[in-house]
Each structure stands twice: as structure tokens, then as C-alpha cells.
Amino acid sequence: MRIKEQKYILPDGREITIKSAGPEDALKVKLHREATAAETHFMAREPEDGELNPGKIAEGLISVAESERDFMVSAYIGDELIGDLGVTLVRPHIKYLHRAYLGMSIRQSYTGMGLGSFMMKLALDQAKANGFEQVELGVYSDNDRARHMYKKMGFKEYGMNPRAFKLKDGTYRDEIIMANIFE
Ligand SMILES: CC(C)(COP(=O)(O)OP(=O)(O)OC[C@H]1O[C@@H](n2cnc3c(N)ncnc32)[C@H](O)[C@@H]1OP(=O)(O)O)[C@@H](O)C(=O)NCCC(=O)NCCS
């Protein structure tokens, strides 16, 4: 499904368009994901993992757009995609139908201006409307900003995957498992 288009105004007055990226945006999504992977170590990929395949991204975006419950919350300034959030069913089996997984990233120069909180609120409201009972995510233990924002938006920390990530400098980071259980 695709969400209804809306606007978010940054503190400096610039206007952000929030809508769902579709297959037509595959190249923009690729550029965004490659850029955010290079900006911090908080994303799953490193640039050295190689370029993303726009065809595969387009397939994923088609599948999300055609799904009744999965959706994207994408942020654009002008024509450039600067925020990427996806909510997807954990697994299409009866015992998992109440659970959604969420991943998100915003370009560094647009962080810390309330956009992430806005996108998250929208995603949680839509997830509820789509029949999910909880939204789950994993976050790097040293990602203080993300952990703060997720807690502010109702997520709780339920567990930890020790040494889930080994960085290029040889140090490890735990993955913190969080969920927002709708009650
Ligand atoms: C994590 C992310 C999605 C948050 O979005 P955002 O637009 O920056 O978040 P917001 O501006 O809405 O909110 C950030 C909050 O963190 C707080 N914050 C900022 N830096 C912080 C820090 N170092 N420690 C704790 N809190 C911090 C801000 O004060 C704000 O809280 P408040 O609303 O209570 O004042 C975004 O920063 C991002 O994409 N970062 C890079 C990639 C990433 O980390 N993705 C998440 C992977 S799980």
C-alpha cells in the first residue's frame, strides 16, 4: 500500500514531502541507501559491500506497494529522497501476522530536526491501521540518538544480540532489540 502524501516543515522553513516511494523511485532509494551507509556505521551495509542493484530495489518496492499491509514512509526535499522508512510483515505465517519490522534512515544533514519522529509517528499510526499489533526493530548499542527517539515514540528495549556487528576497525557493537507493542 501507499500512504497519503503529506508535508513536514523543517525548523528553517524548508518543506519536506512525505509519501511512499514506489518502483519509479528505485534509483533514488539506491542513492539514499548508499549515502546513508557511508555517513555512519549505524546501517547494516558498508560501502565496501558493493553497489545496490536498482532492479532488486524496484522489485522490493513493487512488492511493498502491492502489499495490503507493508508500506514505505519516504521523505523528499524537492526531487531528492532524504528519508527512508519501511514497515514490513516479519513473516507471512499465521503465528507472525501481528508483527511488523521497521527500518529507517535519514540523510545526516536532515537529522535532529524532528523529521524522524514525524515519520515514526506516521508509521506507527499506519501500522496500527493495517492491523499490526507490534512494531519491532534492531538498533546499534551506540546509536544514542536513535535509541532516544525510539523510546520517546513508545518503543521499549526487550533484548540484546551480543556482538551482532563487527566494524571495520575490529570493534564490536551489540544490537538492541526494541518493540512498540500497541495496547
Ligand atoms: C535515528 C534517526 C532516524 C532519528 O531521526 P531524527 O530526525 O534525527 O530524529 P528527531 O530529530 O526526530 O529526534 C532526535 C531526538 O534524539 C535526541 N538526540 C540527538 N542526539 C542525541 C544523542 N547523542 N543522545 C541522545 N539523544 C539525542 C534529540 O534531542 C531528539 O530528542 P527530542 O525530540 O526528545 O528532543 C536519524 O537520526 C538517522 O537516520 N540517523 C542515521 C541513520 C540511523 O541511525 N538510522 C537508524 C538505524 S536503527
PDB file of N, CA and C in Angstrom, residues 128-172:
ATOM      1  N   LYS A 128      -0.739   0.414  12.911  1.00  0.00           N
ATOM      2  CA  LYS A 128      -1.944   0.059  13.689  1.00  0.00           C
ATOM      3  C   LYS A 128      -3.137  -0.095  12.759  1.00  0.00           C
ATOM      4  N   ALA A 129      -3.313   0.890  11.881  1.00  0.00           N
ATOM      5  CA  ALA A 129      -4.457   0.861  10.953  1.00  0.00           C
ATOM      6  C   ALA A 129      -4.391  -0.370  10.057  1.00  0.00           C
ATOM      7  N   ASN A 130      -3.186  -0.866   9.779  1.00  0.00           N
ATOM      8  CA  ASN A 130      -3.024  -2.031   8.899  1.00  0.00           C
ATOM      9  C   ASN A 130      -3.114  -3.347   9.665  1.00  0.00           C
ATOM     10  N   GLY A 131      -3.470  -3.283  10.947  1.00  0.00           N
ATOM     11  CA  GLY A 131      -3.729  -4.499  11.714  1.00  0.00           C
ATOM     12  C   GLY A 131      -2.534  -5.100  12.416  1.00  0.00           C
ATOM     13  N   PHE A 132      -1.387  -4.421  12.403  1.00  0.00           N
ATOM     14  CA  PHE A 132      -0.253  -4.941  13.174  1.00  0.00           C
ATOM     15  C   PHE A 132      -0.493  -4.660  14.659  1.00  0.00           C
ATOM     16  N   GLU A 133      -0.002  -5.554  15.507  1.00  0.00           N
ATOM     17  CA  GLU A 133      -0.146  -5.371  16.954  1.00  0.00           C
ATOM     18  C   GLU A 133       1.150  -4.900  17.586  1.00  0.00           C
ATOM     19  N   GLN A 134       2.239  -5.016  16.873  1.00  0.00           N
ATOM     20  CA  GLN A 134       3.514  -4.517  17.389  1.00  0.00           C
ATOM     21  C   GLN A 134       4.470  -4.243  16.239  1.00  0.00           C
ATOM     22  N   VAL A 135       5.359  -3.274  16.483  1.00  0.00           N
ATOM     23  CA  VAL A 135       6.389  -2.921  15.505  1.00  0.00           C
ATOM     24  C   VAL A 135       7.734  -3.135  16.181  1.00  0.00           C
ATOM     25  N   GLU A 136       8.628  -3.822  15.497  1.00  0.00           N
ATOM     26  CA  GLU A 136       9.914  -4.207  16.099  1.00  0.00           C
ATOM     27  C   GLU A 136      11.070  -3.634  15.287  1.00  0.00           C
ATOM     28  N   LEU A 137      12.198  -3.473  15.950  1.00  0.00           N
ATOM     29  CA  LEU A 137      13.399  -3.021  15.229  1.00  0.00           C
ATOM     30  C   LEU A 137      14.650  -3.414  15.999  1.00  0.00           C
ATOM     31  N   GLY A 138      15.779  -3.309  15.320  1.00  0.00           N
ATOM     32  CA  GLY A 138      17.074  -3.530  15.953  1.00  0.00           C
ATOM     33  C   GLY A 138      17.923  -2.294  15.761  1.00  0.00           C
ATOM     34  N   VAL A 139      18.700  -1.918  16.789  1.00  0.00           N
ATOM     35  CA  VAL A 139      19.483  -0.692  16.699  1.00  0.00           C
ATOM     36  C   VAL A 139      20.858  -0.928  17.328  1.00  0.00           C
ATOM     37  N   TYR A 140      21.883  -0.286  16.750  1.00  0.00           N
ATOM     38  CA  TYR A 140      23.235  -0.395  17.311  1.00  0.00           C
ATOM     39  C   TYR A 140      23.256   0.159  18.728  1.00  0.00           C
ATOM     40  N   SER A 141      23.963  -0.523  19.620  1.00  0.00           N
ATOM     41  CA  SER A 141      24.008  -0.122  21.034  1.00  0.00           C
ATOM     42  C   SER A 141      24.527   1.301  21.211  1.00  0.00           C
ATOM     43  N   ASP A 142      25.398   1.779  20.317  1.00  0.00           N
ATOM     44  CA  ASP A 142      25.962   3.134  20.477  1.00  0.00           C
ATOM     45  C   ASP A 142      25.206   4.189  19.668  1.00  0.00           C
ATOM     46  N   ASN A 143      24.028   3.839  19.164  1.00  0.00           N
ATOM     47  CA  ASN A 143      23.231   4.810  18.408  1.00  0.00           C
ATOM     48  C   ASN A 143      22.286   5.534  19.384  1.00  0.00           C
ATOM     49  N   ASP A 144      22.885   6.453  20.167  1.00  0.00           N
ATOM     50  CA  ASP A 144      22.136   7.089  21.255  1.00  0.00           C
ATOM     51  C   ASP A 144      20.944   7.902  20.745  1.00  0.00           C
ATOM     52  N   ARG A 145      21.140   8.589  19.630  1.00  0.00           N
ATOM     53  CA  ARG A 145      20.037   9.413  19.110  1.00  0.00           C
ATOM     54  C   ARG A 145      18.851   8.530  18.714  1.00  0.00           C
ATOM     55  N   ALA A 146      19.129   7.453  17.989  1.00  0.00           N
ATOM     56  CA  ALA A 146      18.043   6.574  17.547  1.00  0.00           C
ATOM     57  C   ALA A 146      17.352   5.941  18.760  1.00  0.00           C
ATOM     58  N   ARG A 147      18.135   5.468  19.722  1.00  0.00           N
ATOM     59  CA  ARG A 147      17.525   4.819  20.894  1.00  0.00           C
ATOM     60  C   ARG A 147      16.640   5.805  21.659  1.00  0.00           C
ATOM     61  N   HIS A 148      17.126   7.051  21.762  1.00  0.00           N
ATOM     62  CA  HIS A 148      16.329   8.081  22.447  1.00  0.00           C
ATOM     63  C   HIS A 148      15.009   8.320  21.707  1.00  0.00           C
ATOM     64  N   MET A 149      15.099   8.480  20.392  1.00  0.00           N
ATOM     65  CA  MET A 149      13.884   8.784  19.608  1.00  0.00           C
ATOM     66  C   MET A 149      12.905   7.605  19.677  1.00  0.00           C
ATOM     67  N   TYR A 150      13.422   6.379  19.567  1.00  0.00           N
ATOM     68  CA  TYR A 150      12.527   5.218  19.594  1.00  0.00           C
ATOM     69  C   TYR A 150      11.813   5.112  20.943  1.00  0.00           C
ATOM     70  N   LYS A 151      12.557   5.358  22.026  1.00  0.00           N
ATOM     71  CA  LYS A 151      11.921   5.295  23.361  1.00  0.00           C
ATOM     72  C   LYS A 151      10.866   6.389  23.493  1.00  0.00           C
ATOM     73  N   LYS A 152      11.198   7.578  23.020  1.00  0.00           N
ATOM     74  CA  LYS A 152      10.250   8.700  23.068  1.00  0.00           C
ATOM     75  C   LYS A 152       8.963   8.339  22.315  1.00  0.00           C
ATOM     76  N   MET A 153       9.090   7.528  21.261  1.00  0.00           N
ATOM     77  CA  MET A 153       7.933   7.173  20.435  1.00  0.00           C
ATOM     78  C   MET A 153       7.256   5.880  20.916  1.00  0.00           C
ATOM     79  N   GLY A 154       7.622   5.417  22.108  1.00  0.00           N
ATOM     80  CA  GLY A 154       6.877   4.310  22.714  1.00  0.00           C
ATOM     81  C   GLY A 154       7.530   2.947  22.615  1.00  0.00           C
ATOM     82  N   PHE A 155       8.732   2.863  22.040  1.00  0.00           N
ATOM     83  CA  PHE A 155       9.425   1.566  21.975  1.00  0.00           C
ATOM     84  C   PHE A 155      10.077   1.268  23.320  1.00  0.00           C
ATOM     85  N   LYS A 156      10.159  -0.029  23.640  1.00  0.00           N
ATOM     86  CA  LYS A 156      10.909  -0.461  24.822  1.00  0.00           C
ATOM     87  C   LYS A 156      11.994  -1.421  24.381  1.00  0.00           C
ATOM     88  N   GLU A 157      13.054  -1.477  25.178  1.00  0.00           N
ATOM     89  CA  GLU A 157      14.161  -2.386  24.856  1.00  0.00           C
ATOM     90  C   GLU A 157      13.884  -3.743  25.510  1.00  0.00           C
ATOM     91  N   TYR A 158      13.805  -4.786  24.703  1.00  0.00           N
ATOM     92  CA  TYR A 158      13.435  -6.107  25.221  1.00  0.00           C
ATOM     93  C   TYR A 158      14.595  -7.091  25.196  1.00  0.00           C
ATOM     94  N   GLY A 159      15.687  -6.754  24.505  1.00  0.00           N
ATOM     95  CA  GLY A 159      16.761  -7.734  24.445  1.00  0.00           C
ATOM     96  C   GLY A 159      17.974  -7.207  23.729  1.00  0.00           C
ATOM     97  N   MET A 160      18.956  -8.088  23.590  1.00  0.00           N
ATOM     98  CA  MET A 160      20.226  -7.662  23.012  1.00  0.00           C
ATOM     99  C   MET A 160      20.884  -8.847  22.325  1.00  0.00           C
ATOM    100  N   ASN A 161      21.392  -8.591  21.152  1.00  0.00           N
ATOM    101  CA  ASN A 161      22.122  -9.610  20.410  1.00  0.00           C
ATOM    102  C   ASN A 161      23.605  -9.240  20.534  1.00  0.00           C
ATOM    103  N   PRO A 162      24.350  -9.956  21.376  1.00  0.00           N
ATOM    104  CA  PRO A 162      25.713  -9.505  21.664  1.00  0.00           C
ATOM    105  C   PRO A 162      26.618  -9.587  20.434  1.00  0.00           C
ATOM    106  N   ARG A 163      27.449  -8.566  20.254  1.00  0.00           N
ATOM    107  CA  ARG A 163      28.434  -8.532  19.166  1.00  0.00           C
ATOM    108  C   ARG A 163      27.800  -8.816  17.810  1.00  0.00           C
ATOM    109  N   ALA A 164      26.620  -8.253  17.615  1.00  0.00           N
ATOM    110  CA  ALA A 164      25.921  -8.512  16.341  1.00  0.00           C
ATOM    111  C   ALA A 164      26.677  -7.929  15.159  1.00  0.00           C
ATOM    112  N   PHE A 165      27.430  -6.849  15.399  1.00  0.00           N
ATOM    113  CA  PHE A 165      28.129  -6.167  14.303  1.00  0.00           C
ATOM    114  C   PHE A 165      29.612  -6.038  14.631  1.00  0.00           C
ATOM    115  N   LYS A 166      30.455  -6.368  13.646  1.00  0.00           N
ATOM    116  CA  LYS A 166      31.898  -6.149  13.799  1.00  0.00           C
ATOM    117  C   LYS A 166      32.293  -5.058  12.815  1.00  0.00           C
ATOM    118  N   LEU A 167      32.752  -3.938  13.334  1.00  0.00           N
ATOM    119  CA  LEU A 167      33.085  -2.798  12.488  1.00  0.00           C
ATOM    120  C   LEU A 167      34.434  -3.016  11.817  1.00  0.00           C
ATOM    121  N   LYS A 168      34.729  -2.140  10.844  1.00  0.00           N
ATOM    122  CA  LYS A 168      35.977  -2.292  10.078  1.00  0.00           C
ATOM    123  C   LYS A 168      37.203  -2.125  10.966  1.00  0.00           C
ATOM    124  N   ASP A 169      37.061  -1.384  12.089  1.00  0.00           N
ATOM    125  CA  ASP A 169      38.209  -1.192  12.992  1.00  0.00           C
ATOM    126  C   ASP A 169      38.378  -2.364  13.960  1.00  0.00           C
ATOM    127  N   GLY A 170      37.553  -3.387  13.799  1.00  0.00           N
ATOM    128  CA  GLY A 170      37.702  -4.591  14.616  1.00  0.00           C
ATOM    129  C   GLY A 170      36.909  -4.564  15.913  1.00  0.00           C
ATOM    130  N   THR A 171      36.235  -3.438  16.209  1.00  0.00           N
ATOM    131  CA  THR A 171      35.430  -3.374  17.438  1.00  0.00           C
ATOM    132  C   THR A 171      34.024  -3.913  17.162  1.00  0.00           C
ATOM    133  N   TYR A 172      33.372  -4.338  18.219  1.00  0.00           N
ATOM    134  CA  TYR A 172      32.040  -4.938  18.086  1.00  0.00           C
ATOM    135  C   TYR A 172      30.972  -4.005  18.640  1.00  0.00           C
TER     136      TYR A 172
END
